[in-house]
mmCIF file of C-alpha atoms in Angstrom:
data_model
loop_
_atom_site.group_PDB
_atom_site.id
_atom_site.type_symbol
_atom_site.label_atom_id
_atom_site.label_comp_id
_atom_site.label_asym_id
_atom_site.label_seq_id
_atom_site.Cartn_x
_atom_site.Cartn_y
_atom_site.Cartn_z
ATOM 1 C CA UNK A 196 134.373 114.586 188.627
ATOM 2 C CA UNK A 197 136.045 112.345 191.207
ATOM 3 C CA UNK A 198 136.806 108.694 190.641
ATOM 4 C CA UNK A 199 134.325 107.710 193.336
ATOM 5 C CA UNK A 200 131.419 109.486 191.664
ATOM 6 C CA UNK A 201 132.232 107.924 188.342
ATOM 7 C CA UNK A 202 132.215 104.402 189.970
ATOM 8 C CA UNK A 203 128.856 105.015 191.512
ATOM 9 C CA UNK A 204 127.271 106.258 188.262
ATOM 10 C CA UNK A 205 128.567 103.239 186.266
ATOM 11 C CA UNK A 206 128.585 100.359 188.761
ATOM 12 C CA UNK A 207 125.190 100.973 190.519
ATOM 13 C CA UNK A 208 122.970 100.318 187.405
ATOM 14 C CA UNK A 209 125.010 97.200 186.645
ATOM 15 C CA UNK A 210 124.515 95.917 190.078
ATOM 16 C CA UNK A 211 120.712 96.545 189.986
ATOM 17 C CA UNK A 212 120.450 94.690 186.584
ATOM 18 C CA UNK A 213 122.528 91.746 187.879
ATOM 19 C CA UNK A 214 120.345 91.496 191.062
ATOM 20 C CA UNK A 215 117.188 91.659 188.937
ATOM 21 C CA UNK A 216 118.298 88.957 186.588
ATOM 22 C CA UNK A 217 119.324 86.641 189.406
ATOM 23 C CA UNK A 218 115.979 87.130 191.136
ATOM 24 C CA UNK A 219 114.029 86.507 187.998
ATOM 25 C CA UNK A 220 115.914 83.281 187.262
ATOM 26 C CA UNK A 221 115.349 82.156 190.811
ATOM 27 C CA UNK A 222 111.554 82.599 190.523
ATOM 28 C CA UNK A 223 111.485 80.860 187.208
ATOM 29 C CA UNK A 224 113.348 77.844 188.510
ATOM 30 C CA UNK A 225 111.150 77.643 191.605
ATOM 31 C CA UNK A 226 107.874 77.688 189.624
ATOM 32 C CA UNK A 227 105.874 74.395 189.281
ATOM 33 C CA UNK A 228 104.773 73.364 185.879
ATOM 34 C CA UNK A 229 100.900 73.269 185.528
ATOM 35 C CA UNK A 230 99.117 69.971 185.039
ATOM 36 C CA UNK A 231 97.840 69.244 181.585
ATOM 37 C CA UNK A 232 94.052 68.624 181.495
ATOM 38 C CA UNK A 233 91.562 68.090 178.647
ATOM 39 C CA UNK A 234 88.438 70.336 179.178
ATOM 40 C CA UNK A 235 85.061 68.537 178.846
ATOM 41 C CA UNK A 236 82.804 69.981 176.105
ATOM 42 C CA UNK A 237 79.428 71.052 177.751
ATOM 43 C CA UNK A 238 77.393 70.552 174.678
ATOM 44 C CA UNK A 239 75.449 72.852 172.366
ATOM 45 C CA UNK A 240 72.881 75.041 174.093
ATOM 46 C CA UNK A 241 69.443 73.767 172.978
ATOM 47 C CA UNK A 242 65.966 74.853 173.968
ATOM 48 C CA UNK A 243 63.848 71.829 175.045
ATOM 49 C CA UNK A 244 60.237 71.238 176.012
ATOM 50 C CA UNK A 245 58.832 68.469 178.280
ATOM 51 C CA UNK A 246 55.892 66.862 176.506
ATOM 52 C CA UNK A 247 52.661 65.522 178.046
ATOM 53 C CA UNK A 248 49.755 63.636 176.455
ATOM 54 C CA UNK A 249 46.410 65.490 176.773
ATOM 55 C CA UNK A 250 42.896 65.634 175.474
ATOM 56 C CA UNK A 251 42.771 67.969 172.481
ATOM 57 C CA UNK A 252 39.914 69.369 170.379
ATOM 58 C CA UNK A 253 40.601 69.687 166.640
ATOM 59 C CA UNK A 254 40.216 73.218 165.373
ATOM 60 C CA UNK A 255 40.142 73.783 161.633
ATOM 61 C CA UNK A 256 41.081 77.322 160.524
ATOM 62 C CA UNK A 257 39.789 78.639 157.254
ATOM 63 C CA UNK A 258 38.409 81.663 155.579
ATOM 64 C CA UNK A 259 35.118 82.281 153.738
ATOM 65 C CA UNK A 260 32.838 84.782 152.203
ATOM 66 C CA UNK A 261 29.489 85.885 153.736
ATOM 67 C CA UNK A 262 26.321 85.475 151.590
ATOM 68 C CA UNK A 263 22.615 85.907 152.277
ATOM 69 C CA UNK A 264 20.628 82.853 153.581
ATOM 70 C CA UNK A 265 17.439 84.076 151.967
ATOM 71 C CA UNK A 266 17.258 86.296 148.858
ATOM 72 C CA UNK A 267 14.223 87.169 146.713
ATOM 73 C CA UNK A 268 13.256 89.423 143.895
ATOM 74 C CA UNK A 269 10.244 91.627 144.616
ATOM 75 C CA UNK A 270 7.885 91.303 141.602
ATOM 76 C CA UNK A 271 4.487 92.910 141.579
ATOM 77 C CA UNK A 272 1.546 90.610 140.623
ATOM 78 C CA UNK A 273 -0.488 93.423 139.255
ATOM 79 C CA UNK A 274 0.328 96.392 137.064
ATOM 80 C CA UNK A 275 -0.160 100.045 137.917
ATOM 81 C CA UNK A 276 1.283 103.268 139.034
ATOM 82 C CA UNK A 277 3.144 103.476 142.382
ATOM 83 C CA UNK A 278 1.266 105.747 144.598
ATOM 84 C CA UNK A 279 2.854 104.990 147.952
ATOM 85 C CA UNK A 280 6.411 104.159 148.909
ATOM 86 C CA UNK A 281 8.011 103.396 152.337
ATOM 87 C CA UNK A 282 10.807 105.808 153.165
ATOM 88 C CA UNK A 283 13.086 102.810 153.945
ATOM 89 C CA UNK A 284 12.498 101.297 150.452
ATOM 90 C CA UNK A 285 15.966 102.205 149.340
ATOM 91 C CA UNK A 286 19.082 100.156 148.979
ATOM 92 C CA UNK A 287 20.210 99.319 152.454
ATOM 93 C CA UNK A 288 16.899 99.750 154.069
ATOM 94 C CA UNK A 289 15.545 97.237 156.606
ATOM 95 C CA UNK A 290 12.101 95.805 156.968
ATOM 96 C CA UNK A 291 10.327 93.404 159.319
ATOM 97 C CA UNK A 292 8.098 90.693 157.946
ATOM 98 C CA UNK A 293 4.765 92.144 156.962
ATOM 99 C CA UNK A 294 5.928 95.739 156.674
ATOM 100 C CA UNK A 295 4.495 97.665 153.651
ATOM 101 C CA UNK A 296 7.054 98.208 150.902
ATOM 102 C CA UNK A 297 4.980 100.209 148.325
ATOM 103 C CA UNK A 298 1.414 100.759 147.105
ATOM 104 C CA UNK A 299 0.089 100.374 143.586
ATOM 105 C CA UNK A 300 -2.839 102.531 142.405
ATOM 106 C CA UNK A 301 -5.969 100.573 143.454
ATOM 107 C CA UNK A 302 -8.816 102.477 141.664
ATOM 108 C CA UNK A 303 -9.053 100.186 138.680
ATOM 109 C CA UNK A 304 -8.916 97.100 140.910
ATOM 110 C CA UNK A 305 -11.681 98.417 143.233
ATOM 111 C CA UNK A 306 -13.815 99.119 140.209
ATOM 112 C CA UNK A 307 -13.120 95.536 139.087
ATOM 113 C CA UNK A 308 -14.461 94.296 142.423
ATOM 114 C CA UNK A 309 -17.580 96.341 142.060
ATOM 115 C CA UNK A 310 -18.208 95.000 138.624
ATOM 116 C CA UNK A 311 -17.561 91.404 139.766
ATOM 117 C CA UNK A 312 -20.086 91.961 142.678
ATOM 118 C CA UNK A 313 -22.634 93.213 140.208
ATOM 119 C CA UNK A 314 -22.095 90.281 137.809
ATOM 120 C CA UNK A 315 -22.489 87.857 140.715
ATOM 121 C CA UNK A 316 -25.751 89.477 141.750
ATOM 122 C CA UNK A 317 -27.089 89.100 138.149
ATOM 123 C CA UNK A 318 -26.118 85.473 137.923
ATOM 124 C CA UNK A 319 -27.692 84.742 141.256
ATOM 125 C CA UNK A 320 -30.865 86.386 140.082
ATOM 126 C CA UNK A 321 -30.782 84.301 136.822
ATOM 127 C CA UNK A 322 -30.235 81.077 138.887
ATOM 128 C CA UNK A 323 -33.199 81.940 141.103
ATOM 129 C CA UNK A 324 -35.420 82.599 138.070
ATOM 130 C CA UNK A 325 -34.486 79.143 136.508
ATOM 131 C CA UNK A 326 -35.116 77.423 139.744
ATOM 132 C CA UNK A 327 -38.524 78.935 139.976
ATOM 133 C CA UNK A 328 -39.339 77.933 136.437
ATOM 134 C CA UNK A 329 -38.143 74.401 137.249
ATOM 135 C CA UNK A 330 -40.555 74.203 140.240
ATOM 136 C CA UNK A 331 -43.492 75.347 138.196
ATOM 137 C CA UNK A 332 -42.580 72.840 135.398
ATOM 138 C CA UNK A 333 -42.464 70.018 137.851
ATOM 139 C CA UNK A 334 -45.884 70.930 139.318
ATOM 140 C CA UNK A 335 -47.433 71.064 135.855
ATOM 141 C CA UNK A 336 -45.994 67.692 134.978
ATOM 142 C CA UNK A 337 -47.222 66.190 138.161
ATOM 143 C CA UNK A 338 -50.815 67.433 137.392
ATOM 144 C CA UNK A 339 -50.869 65.580 134.062
ATOM 145 C CA UNK A 340 -53.036 62.463 134.086
ATOM 146 C CA UNK A 341 -51.400 60.421 131.327
ATOM 147 C CA UNK A 342 -50.945 56.693 131.190
ATOM 148 C CA UNK A 343 -47.355 55.586 131.275
ATOM 149 C CA UNK A 344 -46.228 59.203 131.342
ATOM 150 C CA UNK A 345 -42.931 58.125 132.939
ATOM 151 C CA UNK A 346 -40.153 60.584 133.816
ATOM 152 C CA UNK A 347 -40.320 64.037 132.215
ATOM 153 C CA UNK A 348 -37.428 64.998 129.895
ATOM 154 C CA UNK A 349 -34.704 67.112 131.517
ATOM 155 C CA UNK A 350 -35.492 70.105 129.244
ATOM 156 C CA UNK A 351 -39.085 70.057 130.503
ATOM 157 C CA UNK A 352 -37.907 70.521 134.051
ATOM 158 C CA UNK A 353 -35.226 73.141 133.186
ATOM 159 C CA UNK A 354 -32.309 70.923 134.442
ATOM 160 C CA UNK A 355 -29.764 71.990 131.782
ATOM 161 C CA UNK A 356 -30.785 75.625 132.291
ATOM 162 C CA UNK A 357 -30.265 75.258 136.103
ATOM 163 C CA UNK A 358 -26.835 73.804 135.565
ATOM 164 C CA UNK A 359 -25.881 76.615 133.244
ATOM 165 C CA UNK A 360 -27.163 79.245 135.732
ATOM 166 C CA UNK A 361 -25.274 77.588 138.566
ATOM 167 C CA UNK A 362 -22.076 77.516 136.517
ATOM 168 C CA UNK A 363 -22.562 81.180 135.790
ATOM 169 C CA UNK A 364 -22.897 81.854 139.513
ATOM 170 C CA UNK A 365 -19.697 79.838 140.308
ATOM 171 C CA UNK A 366 -17.776 81.685 137.561
ATOM 172 C CA UNK A 367 -19.070 85.094 138.890
ATOM 173 C CA UNK A 368 -17.931 84.177 142.449
ATOM 174 C CA UNK A 369 -14.492 83.134 141.213
ATOM 175 C CA UNK A 370 -14.212 86.323 139.264
ATOM 176 C CA UNK A 371 -15.149 88.253 142.452
ATOM 177 C CA UNK A 372 -12.529 86.455 144.463
ATOM 178 C CA UNK A 373 -9.890 87.140 141.678
ATOM 179 C CA UNK A 374 -10.730 90.866 141.596
ATOM 180 C CA UNK A 375 -10.531 91.029 145.423
ATOM 181 C CA UNK A 376 -7.154 89.260 145.290
ATOM 182 C CA UNK A 377 -5.860 91.678 142.656
ATOM 183 C CA UNK A 378 -7.010 94.596 144.865
ATOM 184 C CA UNK A 379 -5.107 93.006 147.813
ATOM 185 C CA UNK A 380 -1.951 92.670 145.660
ATOM 186 C CA UNK A 381 -1.860 96.473 145.064
ATOM 187 C CA UNK A 382 -0.191 96.575 148.553
ATOM 188 C CA UNK A 383 3.241 94.833 148.521
ATOM 189 C CA UNK A 384 4.598 93.664 151.847
ATOM 190 C CA UNK A 385 7.981 92.296 152.999
ATOM 191 C CA UNK A 386 7.785 88.517 152.851
ATOM 192 C CA UNK A 387 10.446 88.060 155.670
ATOM 193 C CA UNK A 388 12.769 90.158 157.760
ATOM 194 C CA UNK A 389 14.953 91.634 155.139
ATOM 195 C CA UNK A 390 17.357 94.240 153.883
ATOM 196 C CA UNK A 391 16.873 95.926 150.502
ATOM 197 C CA UNK A 392 19.901 95.176 148.267
ATOM 198 C CA UNK A 393 18.665 97.084 145.206
ATOM 199 C CA UNK A 394 15.427 98.747 143.955
ATOM 200 C CA UNK A 395 14.165 100.313 140.735
ATOM 201 C CA UNK A 396 10.801 101.831 141.906
ATOM 202 C CA UNK A 397 9.760 105.413 142.721
ATOM 203 C CA UNK A 398 6.566 107.354 143.273
ATOM 204 C CA UNK A 399 4.566 107.767 140.032
ATOM 205 C CA UNK A 400 6.448 105.051 138.239
ATOM 206 C CA UNK A 401 4.362 102.496 136.302
ATOM 207 C CA UNK A 402 5.281 98.904 137.278
ATOM 208 C CA UNK A 403 4.247 95.819 135.405
ATOM 209 C CA UNK A 404 3.189 92.491 136.682
ATOM 210 C CA UNK A 405 5.975 89.950 136.560
ATOM 211 C CA UNK A 406 8.806 92.445 136.283
ATOM 212 C CA UNK A 407 11.189 92.734 139.282
ATOM 213 C CA UNK A 408 11.495 96.069 141.028
ATOM 214 C CA UNK A 409 13.750 95.203 143.999
ATOM 215 C CA UNK A 410 16.049 92.535 145.395
ATOM 216 C CA UNK A 411 15.922 91.781 149.126
ATOM 217 C CA UNK A 412 18.024 89.662 151.399
ATOM 218 C CA UNK A 413 17.045 87.970 154.678
ATOM 219 C CA UNK A 414 18.421 89.330 157.948
ATOM 220 C CA UNK A 415 17.605 86.616 160.360
ATOM 221 C CA UNK A 416 20.669 84.597 159.317
ATOM 222 C CA UNK A 417 23.610 84.651 157.077
ATOM 223 C CA UNK A 418 25.855 81.891 155.601
ATOM 224 C CA UNK A 419 29.562 81.729 155.293
ATOM 225 C CA UNK A 420 30.824 79.455 152.448
ATOM 226 C CA UNK A 421 34.068 77.912 153.621
ATOM 227 C CA UNK A 422 36.494 76.013 151.214
ATOM 228 C CA UNK A 423 38.347 73.220 152.997
ATOM 229 C CA UNK A 424 40.876 70.536 151.904
ATOM 230 C CA UNK A 425 39.265 67.179 151.631
ATOM 231 C CA UNK A 426 41.386 65.713 154.482
ATOM 232 C CA UNK A 427 39.898 68.297 156.955
ATOM 233 C CA UNK A 428 36.342 66.953 156.558
ATOM 234 C CA UNK A 429 37.162 63.837 158.691
ATOM 235 C CA UNK A 430 37.351 66.010 161.774
ATOM 236 C CA UNK A 431 34.076 67.802 161.353
ATOM 237 C CA UNK A 432 30.385 66.857 161.862
ATOM 238 C CA UNK A 433 28.653 67.907 158.657
ATOM 239 C CA UNK A 434 24.796 67.140 158.703
ATOM 240 C CA UNK A 435 23.569 65.171 155.767
ATOM 241 C CA UNK A 436 20.285 65.789 153.942
ATOM 242 C CA UNK A 437 17.389 65.321 156.317
ATOM 243 C CA UNK A 438 19.575 64.016 159.163
ATOM 244 C CA UNK A 439 18.394 66.618 161.628
ATOM 245 C CA UNK A 440 21.793 66.528 163.405
ATOM 246 C CA UNK A 441 23.560 69.561 164.658
ATOM 247 C CA UNK A 442 26.770 70.374 162.829
ATOM 248 C CA UNK A 443 30.142 71.364 164.318
ATOM 249 C CA UNK A 444 30.191 74.690 166.129
ATOM 250 C CA UNK A 445 32.120 77.473 164.416
ATOM 251 C CA UNK A 446 33.401 80.951 165.301
ATOM 252 C CA UNK A 447 33.418 83.627 162.588
ATOM 253 C CA UNK A 448 35.877 86.459 163.054
ATOM 254 C CA UNK A 449 36.188 89.791 161.271
ATOM 255 C CA UNK A 450 38.885 92.401 161.685
ATOM 256 C CA UNK A 451 37.951 95.974 160.721
ATOM 257 C CA UNK A 452 40.321 98.853 161.477
ATOM 258 C CA UNK A 453 42.217 96.872 164.060
ATOM 259 C CA UNK A 454 39.075 95.856 165.975
ATOM 260 C CA UNK A 455 38.000 92.209 165.945
ATOM 261 C CA UNK A 456 34.387 91.029 166.188
ATOM 262 C CA UNK A 457 33.187 87.534 166.611
ATOM 263 C CA UNK A 458 30.013 85.678 165.855
ATOM 264 C CA UNK A 459 28.974 82.156 166.857
ATOM 265 C CA UNK A 460 27.894 79.814 163.965
ATOM 266 C CA UNK A 461 27.288 76.176 163.171
ATOM 267 C CA UNK A 462 28.051 73.995 160.115
ATOM 268 C CA UNK A 463 24.654 73.286 158.475
ATOM 269 C CA UNK A 464 25.576 71.471 155.296
ATOM 270 C CA UNK A 465 28.075 70.790 152.545
ATOM 271 C CA UNK A 466 27.574 72.024 148.949
ATOM 272 C CA UNK A 467 28.252 68.481 147.881
ATOM 273 C CA UNK A 468 30.810 69.292 145.171
ATOM 274 C CA UNK A 469 34.625 69.661 144.945
ATOM 275 C CA UNK A 470 36.449 72.333 143.158
ATOM 276 C CA UNK A 471 38.219 70.590 140.302
ATOM 277 C CA UNK A 472 41.169 72.950 140.273
ATOM 278 C CA UNK A 473 41.937 73.414 143.938
ATOM 279 C CA UNK A 474 40.455 70.009 145.136
ATOM 280 C CA UNK A 475 38.642 71.862 147.886
ATOM 281 C CA UNK A 476 35.187 70.992 149.320
ATOM 282 C CA UNK A 477 32.897 73.738 150.440
ATOM 283 C CA UNK A 478 30.870 73.743 153.691
ATOM 284 C CA UNK A 479 28.328 76.267 154.828
ATOM 285 C CA UNK A 480 28.378 77.841 158.263
ATOM 286 C CA UNK A 481 25.143 79.611 159.380
ATOM 287 C CA UNK A 482 25.271 82.676 161.687
ATOM 288 C CA UNK A 483 22.121 84.028 163.271
ATOM 289 C CA UNK A 484 21.259 87.769 163.441
ATOM 290 C CA UNK A 485 24.221 88.926 161.362
ATOM 291 C CA UNK A 486 22.906 92.565 161.444
ATOM 292 C CA UNK A 487 22.233 92.758 165.180
ATOM 293 C CA UNK A 488 18.461 93.274 164.743
ATOM 294 C CA UNK A 489 17.390 91.180 167.800
ATOM 295 C CA UNK A 490 17.266 92.370 171.414
ATOM 296 C CA UNK A 491 20.003 89.937 172.407
ATOM 297 C CA UNK A 492 22.466 91.477 169.917
ATOM 298 C CA UNK A 493 25.857 92.618 171.158
ATOM 299 C CA UNK A 494 25.879 96.478 171.192
ATOM 300 C CA UNK A 495 28.421 98.206 169.045
ATOM 301 C CA UNK A 496 29.265 95.182 167.060
ATOM 302 C CA UNK A 497 29.370 95.833 163.261
ATOM 303 C CA UNK A 498 27.132 94.060 160.827
ATOM 304 C CA UNK A 499 28.287 90.759 159.247
ATOM 305 C CA UNK A 500 27.437 92.133 155.807
ATOM 306 C CA UNK A 501 27.026 90.103 152.554
ATOM 307 C CA UNK A 502 30.336 89.866 150.592
ATOM 308 C CA UNK A 503 32.657 90.209 153.592
ATOM 309 C CA UNK A 504 35.813 88.041 153.656
ATOM 310 C CA UNK A 505 36.139 86.544 157.193
ATOM 311 C CA UNK A 506 38.147 84.059 159.245
ATOM 312 C CA UNK A 507 36.385 80.950 160.421
ATOM 313 C CA UNK A 508 37.458 78.431 163.128
ATOM 314 C CA UNK A 509 35.536 75.147 163.087
ATOM 315 C CA UNK A 510 35.505 73.123 166.256
ATOM 316 C CA UNK A 511 35.864 69.483 165.290
ATOM 317 C CA UNK A 512 36.343 66.092 166.960
ATOM 318 C CA UNK A 513 37.877 65.858 170.465
ATOM 319 C CA UNK A 514 40.885 63.579 170.562
ATOM 320 C CA UNK A 515 41.430 61.817 174.020
ATOM 321 C CA UNK A 516 45.217 61.564 174.063
ATOM 322 C CA UNK A 517 47.608 63.429 171.820
ATOM 323 C CA UNK A 518 50.842 65.513 172.252
ATOM 324 C CA UNK A 519 51.017 68.922 170.735
ATOM 325 C CA UNK A 520 54.367 70.400 169.598
ATOM 326 C CA UNK A 521 55.398 73.475 167.863
ATOM 327 C CA UNK A 522 55.821 72.975 164.076
ATOM 328 C CA UNK A 523 59.563 73.729 164.345
ATOM 329 C CA UNK A 524 60.091 70.651 166.485
ATOM 330 C CA UNK A 525 59.273 68.335 163.490
ATOM 331 C CA UNK A 526 61.978 67.439 161.050
ATOM 332 C CA UNK A 527 61.835 65.635 157.766
ATOM 333 C CA UNK A 528 58.061 65.035 158.101
ATOM 334 C CA UNK A 529 58.135 62.413 160.893
ATOM 335 C CA UNK A 530 61.230 63.008 163.114
ATOM 336 C CA UNK A 531 61.753 64.886 166.260
ATOM 337 C CA UNK A 532 64.946 65.418 168.372
ATOM 338 C CA UNK A 533 64.971 64.333 171.951
ATOM 339 C CA UNK A 534 67.447 64.938 174.739
ATOM 340 C CA UNK A 535 67.951 61.815 176.792
ATOM 341 C CA UNK A 536 68.871 61.481 180.475
ATOM 342 C CA UNK A 537 72.508 61.985 179.661
ATOM 343 C CA UNK A 538 71.810 65.128 177.662
ATOM 344 C CA UNK A 539 72.583 63.338 174.392
ATOM 345 C CA UNK A 540 70.669 64.062 171.263
ATOM 346 C CA UNK A 541 68.425 61.243 169.940
ATOM 347 C CA UNK A 542 66.327 60.977 166.860
ATOM 348 C CA UNK A 543 62.813 59.694 167.284
ATOM 349 C CA UNK A 544 60.374 58.696 164.541
ATOM 350 C CA UNK A 545 56.858 59.676 165.516
ATOM 351 C CA UNK A 546 53.327 59.209 164.276
ATOM 352 C CA UNK A 547 51.986 62.549 163.021
ATOM 353 C CA UNK A 548 48.281 62.742 163.416
ATOM 354 C CA UNK A 549 47.692 66.288 162.116
ATOM 355 C CA UNK A 550 49.606 69.371 161.003
ATOM 356 C CA UNK A 551 47.981 72.601 162.205
ATOM 357 C CA UNK A 552 48.976 76.138 161.445
ATOM 358 C CA UNK A 553 51.397 76.529 164.368
ATOM 359 C CA UNK A 554 51.465 73.082 165.909
ATOM 360 C CA UNK A 555 51.867 69.413 165.071
ATOM 361 C CA UNK A 556 49.805 66.721 166.815
ATOM 362 C CA UNK A 557 51.591 63.477 167.684
ATOM 363 C CA UNK A 558 49.727 60.280 168.421
ATOM 364 C CA UNK A 559 52.699 57.902 168.995
ATOM 365 C CA UNK A 560 56.475 57.622 169.281
ATOM 366 C CA UNK A 561 56.901 59.897 172.355
ATOM 367 C CA UNK A 562 56.294 59.129 176.039
ATOM 368 C CA UNK A 563 55.187 61.601 178.621
ATOM 369 C CA UNK A 564 58.095 63.643 180.031
ATOM 370 C CA UNK A 565 60.307 63.341 177.041
ATOM 371 C CA UNK A 566 62.352 66.406 176.354
ATOM 372 C CA UNK A 567 61.883 67.503 172.833
ATOM 373 C CA UNK A 568 64.538 69.774 171.262
ATOM 374 C CA UNK A 569 63.067 72.877 169.663
ATOM 375 C CA UNK A 570 66.257 74.525 168.599
ATOM 376 C CA UNK A 571 67.514 73.953 165.061
ATOM 377 C CA UNK A 572 71.026 72.620 165.416
ATOM 378 C CA UNK A 573 73.238 72.767 162.315
ATOM 379 C CA UNK A 574 75.037 69.494 161.847
ATOM 380 C CA UNK A 575 72.857 67.630 164.340
ATOM 381 C CA UNK A 576 73.818 63.955 164.839
ATOM 382 C CA UNK A 577 72.468 61.209 166.892
ATOM 383 C CA UNK A 578 74.462 61.109 170.137
ATOM 384 C CA UNK A 579 75.628 64.724 170.036
ATOM 385 C CA UNK A 580 75.828 66.301 173.460
ATOM 386 C CA UNK A 581 73.508 69.182 174.134
ATOM 387 C CA UNK A 582 72.966 71.619 176.992
ATOM 388 C CA UNK A 583 69.203 71.713 177.583
ATOM 389 C CA UNK A 584 67.447 74.999 178.265
ATOM 390 C CA UNK A 585 63.922 74.284 179.615
ATOM 391 C CA UNK A 586 61.221 76.077 177.672
ATOM 392 C CA UNK A 587 58.399 74.898 179.858
ATOM 393 C CA UNK A 588 55.809 72.127 179.538
ATOM 394 C CA UNK A 589 54.009 71.463 176.274
ATOM 395 C CA UNK A 590 50.382 72.782 175.990
#
């Protein structure tokens, strides 16, 4: 290898390194140092809601159990063998007022009517005979020409006998009416629109007077007994005894198989007692036509049957000016967080009017347009900077 080639192979890389090093140093020396700045903290991202005072109707949510408005035990007033039975006289059967439930054998009672009619005819004959005898006695007394004969004695004119005969006629008539009434009672009718809850009678069975054979429940209306905390009663209109006032409207809701059905009802009374353990008062909500028997019934809606557990919403007093906030906006019972005009967090003490299931109603401490912070901020402090994210206007 020649000396020239050796020089090129050794010197050329050195020259490239030297040129690169010099260029790098030139660039470094010509670069301007960046200015030091302190970045401003934008604040913690927080969801806020602009509040507005509005009219608000109080709604009290509760649960209750359905029970019958009317319930009666069917008890025959006469004894006898059951000779006729309605095909609907079974548990779950429905009847209209005046429908025949069952018949009791009437032969004995018809014979009793016949005997009573015959007894009445005999007593009437006896009365007519005594009256005739009394007229004859009076005529004979009047024909007597005696000085100072005065008034005849009652026995002479058959007066006691007439009273006895008249009493016998009255007793015979009462016996006839009683026998006719017993005959009428061999046919047992529904006393009101009802559903048979239970029955213990069948064809050929001997039933006794005074022994219950069925229990029926009215179908015109049902009642829902709703336990409520005592503090909820102040918002509701509960009619007192004999007041005649309409109670608070209510909506009864039942969920069956994922399908929800509603009924309109109304508070009709309070049971007037408080549960000693739970400190709960109980009010009664009446619902008309729970079984959909009327023409105005909603087709396809299930029956509001006795014993069902239902949700009840009671519509109470309407408040003219309150602010409604989500429950999560309330802290420590009476404090809310507000973002001011400079996006600084401020603590506000508010007047809590009512706590509902998902919302809290505020009656004082906030002005319209205030931005209430909904986000829970760990380590929140008064004056902390926040970055508001508008969640919309309060409802």
